[in-house]
């Protein structure tokens, strides 16, 4: 019943005999049996009351099943023309417009730079960007700092 075998039962009875004594051992066994019977009756009553009440979810189960069927029906009856591709092309349009505007601006700036470009340097006059200025050492050495 409780996973107690014969050797464990004998050990428990021997300890009870030593602790309680031979005079009070029958009274202890009787009260222990009454307690176990009360516990068994209580467990049976609890089990019976739970089975009589039934499952509390049984009351709302039909409503949940109807809601699930309605949801499934709505999903299956959705129009087939609602596609993700339409939404994606709607998002791509502003990006395409921005790309066209960028291309137009780049074309305009390219035309302007060709009009206002720097004339090429002649051979007798070097380009100012190609020349490196000369650096001469200072005439006087730098002053030492006093430490």
PDB file of C-alpha atoms in Angstrom:
ATOM      1  CA  UNK A   1       0.000   0.000   0.000  1.00  0.00           C
ATOM      2  CA  UNK A   2       2.653   2.558   0.974  1.00  0.00           C
ATOM      3  CA  UNK A   3       5.566   0.717  -0.597  1.00  0.00           C
ATOM      4  CA  UNK A   4       6.416  -0.908   2.723  1.00  0.00           C
ATOM      5  CA  UNK A   5       7.515  -4.528   2.577  1.00  0.00           C
ATOM      6  CA  UNK A   6       7.411  -7.215   5.267  1.00  0.00           C
ATOM      7  CA  UNK A   7      10.876  -6.457   6.729  1.00  0.00           C
ATOM      8  CA  UNK A   8      10.007  -2.760   7.131  1.00  0.00           C
ATOM      9  CA  UNK A   9       6.661  -3.648   8.780  1.00  0.00           C
ATOM     10  CA  UNK A  10       8.385  -5.913  11.294  1.00  0.00           C
ATOM     11  CA  UNK A  11      10.909  -3.163  12.103  1.00  0.00           C
ATOM     12  CA  UNK A  12       8.127  -0.588  12.617  1.00  0.00           C
ATOM     13  CA  UNK A  13       6.163  -2.945  14.884  1.00  0.00           C
ATOM     14  CA  UNK A  14       9.290  -3.726  16.935  1.00  0.00           C
ATOM     15  CA  UNK A  15      10.035  -0.005  17.390  1.00  0.00           C
ATOM     16  CA  UNK A  16       6.396   0.704  18.307  1.00  0.00           C
ATOM     17  CA  UNK A  17       6.487  -2.126  20.853  1.00  0.00           C
ATOM     18  CA  UNK A  18       9.642  -0.697  22.423  1.00  0.00           C
ATOM     19  CA  UNK A  19       8.459   2.943  22.430  1.00  0.00           C
ATOM     20  CA  UNK A  20       4.780   2.494  23.394  1.00  0.00           C
ATOM     21  CA  UNK A  21       4.991  -0.685  25.392  1.00  0.00           C
ATOM     22  CA  UNK A  22       2.955  -3.892  25.228  1.00  0.00           C
ATOM     23  CA  UNK A  23       0.031  -2.485  27.257  1.00  0.00           C
ATOM     24  CA  UNK A  24      -0.821   0.456  24.971  1.00  0.00           C
ATOM     25  CA  UNK A  25       0.094  -1.154  21.637  1.00  0.00           C
ATOM     26  CA  UNK A  26      -3.433  -2.548  20.895  1.00  0.00           C
ATOM     27  CA  UNK A  27      -5.000   0.885  21.589  1.00  0.00           C
ATOM     28  CA  UNK A  28      -2.463   2.540  19.276  1.00  0.00           C
ATOM     29  CA  UNK A  29      -3.201   0.035  16.494  1.00  0.00           C
ATOM     30  CA  UNK A  30      -6.950   0.597  16.884  1.00  0.00           C
ATOM     31  CA  UNK A  31      -6.635   4.413  16.701  1.00  0.00           C
ATOM     32  CA  UNK A  32      -4.261   4.125  13.727  1.00  0.00           C
ATOM     33  CA  UNK A  33      -6.785   1.944  11.870  1.00  0.00           C
ATOM     34  CA  UNK A  34      -9.592   4.455  12.599  1.00  0.00           C
ATOM     35  CA  UNK A  35      -7.427   7.300  11.281  1.00  0.00           C
ATOM     36  CA  UNK A  36      -6.668   5.411   8.072  1.00  0.00           C
ATOM     37  CA  UNK A  37     -10.377   4.636   7.553  1.00  0.00           C
ATOM     38  CA  UNK A  38     -11.263   8.331   8.016  1.00  0.00           C
ATOM     39  CA  UNK A  39      -8.586   9.328   5.519  1.00  0.00           C
ATOM     40  CA  UNK A  40      -9.885   6.798   3.001  1.00  0.00           C
ATOM     41  CA  UNK A  41     -13.500   8.035   3.386  1.00  0.00           C
ATOM     42  CA  UNK A  42     -12.404  11.639   2.937  1.00  0.00           C
ATOM     43  CA  UNK A  43     -10.469  10.792  -0.238  1.00  0.00           C
ATOM     44  CA  UNK A  44     -13.463   8.911  -1.683  1.00  0.00           C
ATOM     45  CA  UNK A  45     -15.823  11.809  -0.867  1.00  0.00           C
ATOM     46  CA  UNK A  46     -13.487  14.301  -2.517  1.00  0.00           C
ATOM     47  CA  UNK A  47     -13.159  12.136  -5.613  1.00  0.00           C
ATOM     48  CA  UNK A  48     -16.951  11.743  -5.852  1.00  0.00           C
ATOM     49  CA  UNK A  49     -17.636  15.484  -5.454  1.00  0.00           C
ATOM     50  CA  UNK A  50     -15.145  16.317  -8.201  1.00  0.00           C
ATOM     51  CA  UNK A  51     -16.678  13.813 -10.597  1.00  0.00           C
ATOM     52  CA  UNK A  52     -20.220  15.119  -9.893  1.00  0.00           C
ATOM     53  CA  UNK A  53     -19.257  18.721 -10.621  1.00  0.00           C
ATOM     54  CA  UNK A  54     -17.633  17.712 -13.878  1.00  0.00           C
ATOM     55  CA  UNK A  55     -15.039  19.615 -15.755  1.00  0.00           C
ATOM     56  CA  UNK A  56     -15.620  23.394 -15.501  1.00  0.00           C
ATOM     57  CA  UNK A  57     -14.362  23.820 -19.074  1.00  0.00           C
ATOM     58  CA  UNK A  58     -17.230  21.719 -20.428  1.00  0.00           C
ATOM     59  CA  UNK A  59     -19.523  24.762 -20.103  1.00  0.00           C
ATOM     60  CA  UNK A  60     -17.472  26.983 -22.405  1.00  0.00           C
ATOM     61  CA  UNK A  61     -16.196  24.287 -24.764  1.00  0.00           C
ATOM     62  CA  UNK A  62     -18.991  24.765 -27.373  1.00  0.00           C
ATOM     63  CA  UNK A  63     -18.369  28.524 -27.470  1.00  0.00           C
ATOM     64  CA  UNK A  64     -14.649  27.989 -28.010  1.00  0.00           C
ATOM     65  CA  UNK A  65     -15.262  25.465 -30.781  1.00  0.00           C
ATOM     66  CA  UNK A  66     -17.666  27.852 -32.543  1.00  0.00           C
ATOM     67  CA  UNK A  67     -15.143  30.703 -32.313  1.00  0.00           C
ATOM     68  CA  UNK A  68     -12.443  28.444 -33.786  1.00  0.00           C
ATOM     69  CA  UNK A  69     -14.711  27.423 -36.681  1.00  0.00           C
ATOM     70  CA  UNK A  70     -15.619  31.059 -37.360  1.00  0.00           C
ATOM     71  CA  UNK A  71     -11.962  32.092 -37.365  1.00  0.00           C
ATOM     72  CA  UNK A  72     -11.052  29.267 -39.733  1.00  0.00           C
ATOM     73  CA  UNK A  73     -13.942  30.166 -42.045  1.00  0.00           C
ATOM     74  CA  UNK A  74     -12.848  33.823 -42.134  1.00  0.00           C
ATOM     75  CA  UNK A  75      -9.312  32.835 -43.047  1.00  0.00           C
ATOM     76  CA  UNK A  76     -10.434  30.529 -45.827  1.00  0.00           C
ATOM     77  CA  UNK A  77     -12.942  33.033 -47.240  1.00  0.00           C
ATOM     78  CA  UNK A  78     -10.411  35.892 -47.392  1.00  0.00           C
ATOM     79  CA  UNK A  79     -10.103  37.368 -50.889  1.00  0.00           C
ATOM     80  CA  UNK A  80      -7.276  35.884 -52.898  1.00  0.00           C
ATOM     81  CA  UNK A  81      -6.267  39.250 -54.328  1.00  0.00           C
ATOM     82  CA  UNK A  82      -4.869  40.332 -50.975  1.00  0.00           C
ATOM     83  CA  UNK A  83      -1.269  39.502 -51.584  1.00  0.00           C
ATOM     84  CA  UNK A  84       1.971  40.508 -50.003  1.00  0.00           C
ATOM     85  CA  UNK A  85       3.398  41.451 -53.407  1.00  0.00           C
ATOM     86  CA  UNK A  86       1.036  44.441 -53.614  1.00  0.00           C
ATOM     87  CA  UNK A  87       2.255  45.753 -50.300  1.00  0.00           C
ATOM     88  CA  UNK A  88       5.891  45.281 -51.284  1.00  0.00           C
ATOM     89  CA  UNK A  89       5.495  47.183 -54.555  1.00  0.00           C
ATOM     90  CA  UNK A  90       3.835  49.999 -52.629  1.00  0.00           C
ATOM     91  CA  UNK A  91       6.889  50.215 -50.419  1.00  0.00           C
ATOM     92  CA  UNK A  92       9.294  50.114 -53.377  1.00  0.00           C
ATOM     93  CA  UNK A  93       7.703  53.077 -55.193  1.00  0.00           C
ATOM     94  CA  UNK A  94       9.106  55.803 -52.883  1.00  0.00           C
ATOM     95  CA  UNK A  95      12.544  54.191 -53.118  1.00  0.00           C
ATOM     96  CA  UNK A  96      12.359  54.180 -56.925  1.00  0.00           C
ATOM     97  CA  UNK A  97      11.306  57.847 -56.930  1.00  0.00           C
ATOM     98  CA  UNK A  98      14.220  58.709 -54.663  1.00  0.00           C
ATOM     99  CA  UNK A  99      16.610  56.850 -56.965  1.00  0.00           C
ATOM    100  CA  UNK A 100      15.314  58.778 -60.004  1.00  0.00           C
ATOM    101  CA  UNK A 101      15.688  62.082 -58.173  1.00  0.00           C
ATOM    102  CA  UNK A 102      19.228  61.129 -57.186  1.00  0.00           C
ATOM    103  CA  UNK A 103      20.109  60.263 -60.782  1.00  0.00           C
ATOM    104  CA  UNK A 104      18.714  63.599 -62.004  1.00  0.00           C
ATOM    105  CA  UNK A 105      20.724  65.525 -59.407  1.00  0.00           C
ATOM    106  CA  UNK A 106      23.883  63.626 -60.301  1.00  0.00           C
ATOM    107  CA  UNK A 107      23.322  64.423 -63.993  1.00  0.00           C
ATOM    108  CA  UNK A 108      22.847  68.131 -63.233  1.00  0.00           C
ATOM    109  CA  UNK A 109      25.974  68.305 -61.081  1.00  0.00           C
ATOM    110  CA  UNK A 110      27.964  66.473 -63.752  1.00  0.00           C
ATOM    111  CA  UNK A 111      26.852  69.063 -66.322  1.00  0.00           C
ATOM    112  CA  UNK A 112      27.763  71.926 -63.987  1.00  0.00           C
ATOM    113  CA  UNK A 113      31.221  70.558 -63.226  1.00  0.00           C
ATOM    114  CA  UNK A 114      32.056  70.279 -66.919  1.00  0.00           C
ATOM    115  CA  UNK A 115      31.074  73.929 -67.411  1.00  0.00           C
ATOM    116  CA  UNK A 116      33.067  75.304 -64.469  1.00  0.00           C
ATOM    117  CA  UNK A 117      36.068  73.035 -64.660  1.00  0.00           C
ATOM    118  CA  UNK A 118      39.594  74.337 -64.084  1.00  0.00           C
ATOM    119  CA  UNK A 119      41.529  74.868 -67.303  1.00  0.00           C
ATOM    120  CA  UNK A 120      44.419  72.452 -67.744  1.00  0.00           C
ATOM    121  CA  UNK A 121      47.856  73.701 -66.763  1.00  0.00           C
ATOM    122  CA  UNK A 122      50.179  74.723 -69.524  1.00  0.00           C
ATOM    123  CA  UNK A 123      53.710  73.414 -69.700  1.00  0.00           C
ATOM    124  CA  UNK A 124      55.340  76.739 -68.947  1.00  0.00           C
ATOM    125  CA  UNK A 125      53.006  77.435 -66.019  1.00  0.00           C
ATOM    126  CA  UNK A 126      52.721  74.503 -63.574  1.00  0.00           C
ATOM    127  CA  UNK A 127      49.456  73.669 -61.851  1.00  0.00           C
ATOM    128  CA  UNK A 128      49.380  75.010 -58.307  1.00  0.00           C
ATOM    129  CA  UNK A 129      48.302  71.617 -57.004  1.00  0.00           C
ATOM    130  CA  UNK A 130      51.305  69.869 -58.553  1.00  0.00           C
ATOM    131  CA  UNK A 131      53.952  72.095 -56.965  1.00  0.00           C
ATOM    132  CA  UNK A 132      55.373  71.499 -53.510  1.00  0.00           C
ATOM    133  CA  UNK A 133      56.424  74.563 -51.534  1.00  0.00           C
ATOM    134  CA  UNK A 134      60.028  74.702 -50.402  1.00  0.00           C
ATOM    135  CA  UNK A 135      60.735  74.513 -46.718  1.00  0.00           C
ATOM    136  CA  UNK A 136      63.785  76.324 -45.369  1.00  0.00           C
ATOM    137  CA  UNK A 137      65.167  75.682 -41.898  1.00  0.00           C
ATOM    138  CA  UNK A 138      64.738  78.578 -39.478  1.00  0.00           C
ATOM    139  CA  UNK A 139      67.619  81.043 -39.292  1.00  0.00           C
ATOM    140  CA  UNK A 140      67.883  80.839 -35.526  1.00  0.00           C
ATOM    141  CA  UNK A 141      67.662  77.673 -33.489  1.00  0.00           C
ATOM    142  CA  UNK A 142      64.582  77.304 -31.332  1.00  0.00           C
ATOM    143  CA  UNK A 143      64.838  78.498 -27.764  1.00  0.00           C
ATOM    144  CA  UNK A 144      65.143  75.900 -25.067  1.00  0.00           C
ATOM    145  CA  UNK A 145      62.469  75.916 -22.453  1.00  0.00           C
ATOM    146  CA  UNK A 146      63.567  76.374 -18.899  1.00  0.00           C
ATOM    147  CA  UNK A 147      62.629  73.407 -16.850  1.00  0.00           C
TER     148      UNK A 147
END
